[in-house]
PDB file of C-alpha atoms and ligand atoms in Angstrom:
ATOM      1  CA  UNK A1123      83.303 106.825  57.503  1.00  0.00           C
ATOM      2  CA  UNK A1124      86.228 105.884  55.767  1.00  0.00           C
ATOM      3  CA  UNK A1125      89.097 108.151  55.470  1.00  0.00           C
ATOM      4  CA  UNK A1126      92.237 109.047  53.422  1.00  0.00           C
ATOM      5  CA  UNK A1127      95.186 110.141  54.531  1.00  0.00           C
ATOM      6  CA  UNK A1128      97.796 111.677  51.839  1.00  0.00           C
ATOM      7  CA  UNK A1129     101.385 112.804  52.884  1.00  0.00           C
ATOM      8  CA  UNK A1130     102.620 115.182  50.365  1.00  0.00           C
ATOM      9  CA  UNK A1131     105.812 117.158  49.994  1.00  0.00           C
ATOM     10  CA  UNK A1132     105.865 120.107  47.505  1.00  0.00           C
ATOM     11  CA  UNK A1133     104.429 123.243  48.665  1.00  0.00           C
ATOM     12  CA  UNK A1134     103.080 124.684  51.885  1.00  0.00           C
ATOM     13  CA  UNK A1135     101.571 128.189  50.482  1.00  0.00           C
ATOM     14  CA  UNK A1136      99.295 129.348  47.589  1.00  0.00           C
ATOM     15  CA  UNK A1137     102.255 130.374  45.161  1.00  0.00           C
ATOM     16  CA  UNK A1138     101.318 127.848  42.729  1.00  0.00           C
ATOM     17  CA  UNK A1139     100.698 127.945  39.491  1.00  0.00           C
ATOM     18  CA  UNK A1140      97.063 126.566  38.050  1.00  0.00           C
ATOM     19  CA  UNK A1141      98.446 126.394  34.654  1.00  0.00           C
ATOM     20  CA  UNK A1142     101.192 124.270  35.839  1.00  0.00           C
ATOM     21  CA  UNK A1143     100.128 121.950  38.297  1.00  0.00           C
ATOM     22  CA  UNK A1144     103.038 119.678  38.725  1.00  0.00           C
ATOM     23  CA  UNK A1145     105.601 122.999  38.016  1.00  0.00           C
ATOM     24  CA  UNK A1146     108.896 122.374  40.182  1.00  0.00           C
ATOM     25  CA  UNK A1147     107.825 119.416  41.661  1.00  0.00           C
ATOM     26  CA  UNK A1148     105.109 120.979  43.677  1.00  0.00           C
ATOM     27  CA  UNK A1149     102.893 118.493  42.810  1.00  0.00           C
ATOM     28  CA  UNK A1150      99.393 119.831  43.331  1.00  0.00           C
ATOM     29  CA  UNK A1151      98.135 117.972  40.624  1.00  0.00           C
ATOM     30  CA  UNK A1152      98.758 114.766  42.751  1.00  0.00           C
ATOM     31  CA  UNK A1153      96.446 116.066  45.391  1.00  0.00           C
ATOM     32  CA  UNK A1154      94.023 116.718  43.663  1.00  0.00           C
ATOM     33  CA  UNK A1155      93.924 113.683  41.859  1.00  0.00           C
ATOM     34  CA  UNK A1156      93.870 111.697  45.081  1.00  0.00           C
ATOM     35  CA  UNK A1157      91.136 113.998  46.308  1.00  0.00           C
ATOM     36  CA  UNK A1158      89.056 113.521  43.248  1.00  0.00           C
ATOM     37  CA  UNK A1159      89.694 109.533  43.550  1.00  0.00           C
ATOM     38  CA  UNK A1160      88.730 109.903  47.467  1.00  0.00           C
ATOM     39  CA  UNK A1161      85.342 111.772  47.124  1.00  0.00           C
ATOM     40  CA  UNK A1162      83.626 111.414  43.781  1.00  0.00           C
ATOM     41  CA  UNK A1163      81.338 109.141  41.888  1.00  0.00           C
ATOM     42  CA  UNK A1164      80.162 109.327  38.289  1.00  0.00           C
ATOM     43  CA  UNK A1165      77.893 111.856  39.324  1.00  0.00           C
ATOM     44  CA  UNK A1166      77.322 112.519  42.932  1.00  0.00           C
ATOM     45  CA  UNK A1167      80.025 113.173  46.331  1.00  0.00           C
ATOM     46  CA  UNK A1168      80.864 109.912  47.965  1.00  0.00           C
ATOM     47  CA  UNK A1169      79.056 110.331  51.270  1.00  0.00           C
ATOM     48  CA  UNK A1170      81.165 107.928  53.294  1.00  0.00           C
ATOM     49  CA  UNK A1171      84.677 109.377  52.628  1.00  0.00           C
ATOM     50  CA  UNK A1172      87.241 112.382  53.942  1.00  0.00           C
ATOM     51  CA  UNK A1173      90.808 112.922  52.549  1.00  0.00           C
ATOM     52  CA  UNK A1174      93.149 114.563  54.780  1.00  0.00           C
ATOM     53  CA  UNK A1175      95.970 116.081  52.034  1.00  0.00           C
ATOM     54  CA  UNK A1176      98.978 117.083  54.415  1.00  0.00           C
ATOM     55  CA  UNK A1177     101.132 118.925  52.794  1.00  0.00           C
ATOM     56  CA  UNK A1178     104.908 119.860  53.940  1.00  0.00           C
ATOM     57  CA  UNK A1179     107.651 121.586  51.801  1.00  0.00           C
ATOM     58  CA  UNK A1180     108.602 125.482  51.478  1.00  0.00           C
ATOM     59  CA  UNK A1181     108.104 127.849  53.073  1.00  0.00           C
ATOM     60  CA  UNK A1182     105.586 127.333  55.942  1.00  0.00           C
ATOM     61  CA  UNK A1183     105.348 124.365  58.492  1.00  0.00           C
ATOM     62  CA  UNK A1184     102.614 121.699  57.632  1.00  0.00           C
ATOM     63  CA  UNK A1185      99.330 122.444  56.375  1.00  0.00           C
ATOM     64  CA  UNK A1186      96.614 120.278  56.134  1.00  0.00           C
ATOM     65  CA  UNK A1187      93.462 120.744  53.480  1.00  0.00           C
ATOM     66  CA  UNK A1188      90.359 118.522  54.682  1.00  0.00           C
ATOM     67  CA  UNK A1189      87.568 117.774  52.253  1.00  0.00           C
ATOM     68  CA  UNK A1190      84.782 116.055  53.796  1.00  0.00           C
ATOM     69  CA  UNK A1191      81.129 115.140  51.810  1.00  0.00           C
ATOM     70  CA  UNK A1192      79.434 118.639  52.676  1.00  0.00           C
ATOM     71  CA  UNK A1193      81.958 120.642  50.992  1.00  0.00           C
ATOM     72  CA  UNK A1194      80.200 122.984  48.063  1.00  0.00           C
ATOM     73  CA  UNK A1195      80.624 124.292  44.566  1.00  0.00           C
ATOM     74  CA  UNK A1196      83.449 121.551  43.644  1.00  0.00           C
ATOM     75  CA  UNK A1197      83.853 120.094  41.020  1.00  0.00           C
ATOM     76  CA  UNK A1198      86.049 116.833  40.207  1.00  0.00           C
ATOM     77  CA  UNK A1199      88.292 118.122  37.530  1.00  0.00           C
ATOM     78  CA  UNK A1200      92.078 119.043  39.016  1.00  0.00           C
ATOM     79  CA  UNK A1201      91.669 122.763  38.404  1.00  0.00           C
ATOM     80  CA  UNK A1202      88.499 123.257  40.302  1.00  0.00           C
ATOM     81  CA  UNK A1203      90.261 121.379  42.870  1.00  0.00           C
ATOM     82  CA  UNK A1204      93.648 123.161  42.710  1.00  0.00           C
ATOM     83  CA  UNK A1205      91.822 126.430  42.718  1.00  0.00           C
ATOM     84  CA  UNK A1206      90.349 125.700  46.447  1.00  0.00           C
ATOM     85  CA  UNK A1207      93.326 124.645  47.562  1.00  0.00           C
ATOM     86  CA  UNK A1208      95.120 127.734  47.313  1.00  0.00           C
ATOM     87  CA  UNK A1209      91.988 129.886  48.140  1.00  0.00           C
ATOM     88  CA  UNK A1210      92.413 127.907  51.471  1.00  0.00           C
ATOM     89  CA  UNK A1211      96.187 128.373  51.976  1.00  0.00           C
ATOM     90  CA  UNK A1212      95.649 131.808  50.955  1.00  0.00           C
ATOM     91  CA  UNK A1213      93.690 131.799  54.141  1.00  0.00           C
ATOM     92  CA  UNK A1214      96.317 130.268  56.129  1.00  0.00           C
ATOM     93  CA  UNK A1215      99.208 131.845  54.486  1.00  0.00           C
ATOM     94  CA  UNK A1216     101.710 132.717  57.660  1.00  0.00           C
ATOM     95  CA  UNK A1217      99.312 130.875  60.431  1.00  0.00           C
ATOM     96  CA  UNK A1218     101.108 128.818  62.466  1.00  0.00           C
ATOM     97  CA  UNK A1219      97.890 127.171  64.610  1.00  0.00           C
ATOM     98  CA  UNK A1220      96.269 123.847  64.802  1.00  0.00           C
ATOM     99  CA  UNK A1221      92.857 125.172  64.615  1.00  0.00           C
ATOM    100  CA  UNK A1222      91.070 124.416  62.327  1.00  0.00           C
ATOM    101  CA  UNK A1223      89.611 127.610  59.426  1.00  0.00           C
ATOM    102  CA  UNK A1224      86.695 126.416  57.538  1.00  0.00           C
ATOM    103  CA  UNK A1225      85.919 128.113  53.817  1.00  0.00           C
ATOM    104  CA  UNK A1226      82.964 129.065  52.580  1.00  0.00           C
ATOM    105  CA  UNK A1227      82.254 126.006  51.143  1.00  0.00           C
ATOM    106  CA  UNK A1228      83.195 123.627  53.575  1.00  0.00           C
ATOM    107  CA  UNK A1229      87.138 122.881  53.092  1.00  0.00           C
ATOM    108  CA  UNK A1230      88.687 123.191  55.957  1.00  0.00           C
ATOM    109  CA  UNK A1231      92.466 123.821  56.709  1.00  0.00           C
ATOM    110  CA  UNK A1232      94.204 123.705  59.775  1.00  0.00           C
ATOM    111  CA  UNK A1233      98.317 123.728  60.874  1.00  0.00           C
ATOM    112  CA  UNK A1234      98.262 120.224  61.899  1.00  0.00           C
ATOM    113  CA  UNK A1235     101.247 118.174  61.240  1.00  0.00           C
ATOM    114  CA  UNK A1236     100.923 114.397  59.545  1.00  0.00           C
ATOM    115  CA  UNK A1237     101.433 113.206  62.846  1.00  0.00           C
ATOM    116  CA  UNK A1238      98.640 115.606  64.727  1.00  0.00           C
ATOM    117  CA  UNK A1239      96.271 114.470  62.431  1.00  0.00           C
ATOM    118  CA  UNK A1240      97.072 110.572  62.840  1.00  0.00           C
ATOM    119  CA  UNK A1241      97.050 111.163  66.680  1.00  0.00           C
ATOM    120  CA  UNK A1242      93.129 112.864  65.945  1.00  0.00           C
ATOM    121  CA  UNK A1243      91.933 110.294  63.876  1.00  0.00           C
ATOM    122  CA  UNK A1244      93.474 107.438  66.855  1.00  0.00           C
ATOM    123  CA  UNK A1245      91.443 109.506  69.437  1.00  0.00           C
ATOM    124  CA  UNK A1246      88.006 109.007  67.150  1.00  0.00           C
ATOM    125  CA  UNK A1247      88.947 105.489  67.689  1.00  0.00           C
ATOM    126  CA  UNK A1248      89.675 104.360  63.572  1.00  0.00           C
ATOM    127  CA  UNK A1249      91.903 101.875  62.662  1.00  0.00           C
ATOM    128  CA  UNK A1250      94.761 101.963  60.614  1.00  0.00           C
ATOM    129  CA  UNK A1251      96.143 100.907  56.808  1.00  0.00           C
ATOM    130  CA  UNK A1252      99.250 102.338  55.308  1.00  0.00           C
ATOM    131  CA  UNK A1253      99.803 101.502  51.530  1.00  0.00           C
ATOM    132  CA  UNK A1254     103.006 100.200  50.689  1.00  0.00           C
ATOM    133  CA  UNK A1255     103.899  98.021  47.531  1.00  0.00           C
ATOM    134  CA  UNK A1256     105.283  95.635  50.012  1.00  0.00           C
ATOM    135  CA  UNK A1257     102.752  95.256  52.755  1.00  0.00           C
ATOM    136  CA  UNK A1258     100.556  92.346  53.749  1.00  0.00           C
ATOM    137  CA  UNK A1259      98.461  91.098  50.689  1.00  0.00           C
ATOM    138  CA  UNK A1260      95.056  93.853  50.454  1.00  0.00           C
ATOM    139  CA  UNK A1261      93.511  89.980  50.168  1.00  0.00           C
ATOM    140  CA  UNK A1262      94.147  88.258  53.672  1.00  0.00           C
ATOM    141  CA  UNK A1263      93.372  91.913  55.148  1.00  0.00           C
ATOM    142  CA  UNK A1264      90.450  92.263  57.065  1.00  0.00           C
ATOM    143  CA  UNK A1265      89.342  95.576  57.219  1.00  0.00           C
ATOM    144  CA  UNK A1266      87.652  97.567  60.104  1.00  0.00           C
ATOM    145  CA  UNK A1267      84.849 100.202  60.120  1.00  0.00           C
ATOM    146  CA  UNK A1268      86.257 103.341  59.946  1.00  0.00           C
ATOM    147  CA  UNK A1269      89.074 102.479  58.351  1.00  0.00           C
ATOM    148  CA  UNK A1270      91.972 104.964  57.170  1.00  0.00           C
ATOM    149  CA  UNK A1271      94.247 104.761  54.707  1.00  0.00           C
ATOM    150  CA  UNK A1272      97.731 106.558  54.616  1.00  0.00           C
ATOM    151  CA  UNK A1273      99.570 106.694  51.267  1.00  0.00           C
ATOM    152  CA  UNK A1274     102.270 108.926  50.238  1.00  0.00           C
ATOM    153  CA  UNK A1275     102.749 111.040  47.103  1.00  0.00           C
ATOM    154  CA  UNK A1276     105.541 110.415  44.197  1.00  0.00           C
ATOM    155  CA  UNK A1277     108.206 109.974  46.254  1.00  0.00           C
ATOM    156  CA  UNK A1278     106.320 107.716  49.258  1.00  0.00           C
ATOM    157  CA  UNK A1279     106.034 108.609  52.828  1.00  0.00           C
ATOM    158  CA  UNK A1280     108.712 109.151  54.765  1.00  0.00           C
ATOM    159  CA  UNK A1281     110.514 106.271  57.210  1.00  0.00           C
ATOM    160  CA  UNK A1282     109.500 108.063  60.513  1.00  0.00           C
ATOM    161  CA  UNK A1283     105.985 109.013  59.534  1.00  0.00           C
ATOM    162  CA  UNK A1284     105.328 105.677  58.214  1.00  0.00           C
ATOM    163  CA  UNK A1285     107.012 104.064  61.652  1.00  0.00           C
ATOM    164  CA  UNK A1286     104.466 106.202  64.188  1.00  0.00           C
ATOM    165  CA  UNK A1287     101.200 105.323  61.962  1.00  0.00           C
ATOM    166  CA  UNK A1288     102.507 101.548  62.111  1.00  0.00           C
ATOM    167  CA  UNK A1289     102.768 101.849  65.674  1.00  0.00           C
ATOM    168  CA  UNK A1290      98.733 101.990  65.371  1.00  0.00           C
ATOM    169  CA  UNK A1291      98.193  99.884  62.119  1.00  0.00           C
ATOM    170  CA  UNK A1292      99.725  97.491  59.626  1.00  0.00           C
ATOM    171  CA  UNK A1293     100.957  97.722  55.997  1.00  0.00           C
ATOM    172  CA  UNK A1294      98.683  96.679  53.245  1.00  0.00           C
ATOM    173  CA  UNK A1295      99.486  96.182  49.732  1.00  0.00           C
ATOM    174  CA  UNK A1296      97.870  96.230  46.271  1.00  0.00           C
ATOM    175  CA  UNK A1297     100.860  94.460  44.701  1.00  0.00           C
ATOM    176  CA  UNK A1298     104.444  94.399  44.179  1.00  0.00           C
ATOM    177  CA  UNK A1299     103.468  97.230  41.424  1.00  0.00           C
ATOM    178  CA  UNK A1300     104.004 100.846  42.208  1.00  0.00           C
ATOM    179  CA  UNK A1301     100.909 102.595  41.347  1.00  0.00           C
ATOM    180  CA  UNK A1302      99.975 106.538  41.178  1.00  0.00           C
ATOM    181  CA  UNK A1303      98.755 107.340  44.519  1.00  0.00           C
ATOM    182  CA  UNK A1304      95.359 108.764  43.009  1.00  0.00           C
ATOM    183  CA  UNK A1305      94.890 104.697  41.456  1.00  0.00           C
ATOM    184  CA  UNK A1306      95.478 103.350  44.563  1.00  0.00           C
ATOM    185  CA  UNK A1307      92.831 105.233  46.316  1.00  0.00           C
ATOM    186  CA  UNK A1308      89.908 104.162  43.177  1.00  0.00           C
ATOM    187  CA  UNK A1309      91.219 100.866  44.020  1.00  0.00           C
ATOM    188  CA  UNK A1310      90.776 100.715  47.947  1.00  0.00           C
ATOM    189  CA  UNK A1311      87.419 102.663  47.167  1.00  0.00           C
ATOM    190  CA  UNK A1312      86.062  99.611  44.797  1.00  0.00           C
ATOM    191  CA  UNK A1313      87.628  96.931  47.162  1.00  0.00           C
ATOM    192  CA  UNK A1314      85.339  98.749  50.046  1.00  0.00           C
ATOM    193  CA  UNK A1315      82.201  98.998  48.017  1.00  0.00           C
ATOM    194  CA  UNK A1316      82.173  95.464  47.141  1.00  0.00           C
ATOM    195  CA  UNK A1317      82.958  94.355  50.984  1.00  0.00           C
ATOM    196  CA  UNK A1318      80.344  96.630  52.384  1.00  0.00           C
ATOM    197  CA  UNK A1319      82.935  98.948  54.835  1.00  0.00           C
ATOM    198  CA  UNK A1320      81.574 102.101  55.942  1.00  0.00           C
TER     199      UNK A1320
HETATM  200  C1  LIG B1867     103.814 106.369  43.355  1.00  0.00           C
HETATM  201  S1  LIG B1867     103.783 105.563  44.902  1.00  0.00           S
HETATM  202  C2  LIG B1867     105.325 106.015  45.594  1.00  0.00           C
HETATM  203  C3  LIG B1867     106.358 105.096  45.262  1.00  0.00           C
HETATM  204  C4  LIG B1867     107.668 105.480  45.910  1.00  0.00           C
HETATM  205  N1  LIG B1867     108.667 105.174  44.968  1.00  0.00           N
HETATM  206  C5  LIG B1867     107.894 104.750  47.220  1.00  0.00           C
HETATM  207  O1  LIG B1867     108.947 104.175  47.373  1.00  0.00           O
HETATM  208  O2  LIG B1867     107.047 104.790  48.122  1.00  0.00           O
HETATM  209  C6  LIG B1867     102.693 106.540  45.837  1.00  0.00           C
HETATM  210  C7  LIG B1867     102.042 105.868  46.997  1.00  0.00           C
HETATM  211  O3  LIG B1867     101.045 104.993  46.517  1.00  0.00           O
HETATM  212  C8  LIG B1867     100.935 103.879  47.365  1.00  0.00           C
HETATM  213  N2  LIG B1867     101.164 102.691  46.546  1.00  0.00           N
HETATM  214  C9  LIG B1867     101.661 102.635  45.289  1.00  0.00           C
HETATM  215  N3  LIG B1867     101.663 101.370  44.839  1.00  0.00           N
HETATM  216  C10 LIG B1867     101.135 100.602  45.821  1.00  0.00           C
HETATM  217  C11 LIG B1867     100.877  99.213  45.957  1.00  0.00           C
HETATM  218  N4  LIG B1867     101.175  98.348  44.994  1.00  0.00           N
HETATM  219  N5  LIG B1867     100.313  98.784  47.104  1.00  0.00           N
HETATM  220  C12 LIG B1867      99.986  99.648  48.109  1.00  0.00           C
HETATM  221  N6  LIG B1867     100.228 100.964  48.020  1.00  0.00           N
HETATM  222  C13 LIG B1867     100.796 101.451  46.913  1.00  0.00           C
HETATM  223  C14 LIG B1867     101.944 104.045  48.482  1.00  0.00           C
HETATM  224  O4  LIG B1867     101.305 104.613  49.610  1.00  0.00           O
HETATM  225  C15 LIG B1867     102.926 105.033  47.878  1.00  0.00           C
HETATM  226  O5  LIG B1867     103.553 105.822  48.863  1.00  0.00           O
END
């Protein structure tokens, strides 16, 4: 299974608005870009991938959204996708647990921070890739089964987060380019079909 890990700062509760994704810098429409990028073909769900989006910024602690392959009645435009993310932190809205709450269609959402869900995915034994522009060549990487990826939204992750996934993991790069994060994930997708990495 390969896995995608987004850090995002913006928003942390439903009061978005879907005619406005990117309105005040919340940045929705990043997610679900990467999310689309993560889990869709032409015409069928990937069946190999997850995206973790963790999302931090006003006014509740973390939240992350997970979309795995069995999630239902989505569709891969940014709307559809924006619309079940604030169904689900509607459903969290004021929660403060790490359990995870699992919609009717299969999203889950849970009060994990970045870090919780890092330390999860360690404990299912996955190894570890963070995107940055000035990593190791994506080239002269070999990469494991069950990899993940960590990449950060418009702004990057920040120095501490990136420090405790490296502690697990290297750096990989795409290029001295800085590319939308939703790009980089169609890219590591493509590099993975054509190497065969599950
Ligand atoms: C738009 S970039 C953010 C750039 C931001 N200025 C920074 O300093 O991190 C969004 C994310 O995409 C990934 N990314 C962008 N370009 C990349 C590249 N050439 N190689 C690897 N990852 C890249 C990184 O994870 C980055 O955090």
């Amino acid at each position: 299974m390969r896995t995608f890990v987004l850090w995002s700062r913006g928003i942390t509760s439903p009061d978005f608005n879907l005619n406005d994704l990117p309105s005040s810098g919340k940045r929705i429409d990043i997610v679900a870009r990467c999310i689309i990028s993560a889990l869709w073909l032409s015409h069928a769900l990937r069946r190999d991938t997850r995206i973790y989006a963790v999302l931090y910024g006003a006014p509740e602690p973390p939240k992350t959204v997970l979309f795995t392959p069995e999630i239902k009645r989505v569709s891969p435009d940014e709307r559809s996708i924006a619309i079940w993310l604030k169904k689900a932190l509607n459903k969290h809205r004021g929660r403060r647990d790490k359990e995870w709450v699992t919609l009717s269609n299969g999203i889950k959402i849970s009060g994990k921070s970045f870090q919780d869900v890092i330390k999860e995915l360690a404990d299912e034994g996955c190894s570890f890739y963070v995107l940055h522009e000035r990593g190791k060549s994506i080239e002269q990487i070999e990469i494991k089964e069950n990899p993940v990826f960590v990449l950060g939204d418009h702004k990057g992750i920040p120095k501490n987060e990136e420090a405790f996934v490296l502690r697990k993991g290297e750096r990989v790069s795409l290029g001295r380019k800085s590319y939308l994060s939703s790009f980089c994930i169609s890219v590591i997708q493509w590099i993975c079909d054509n190497r065969g990495i599950k």
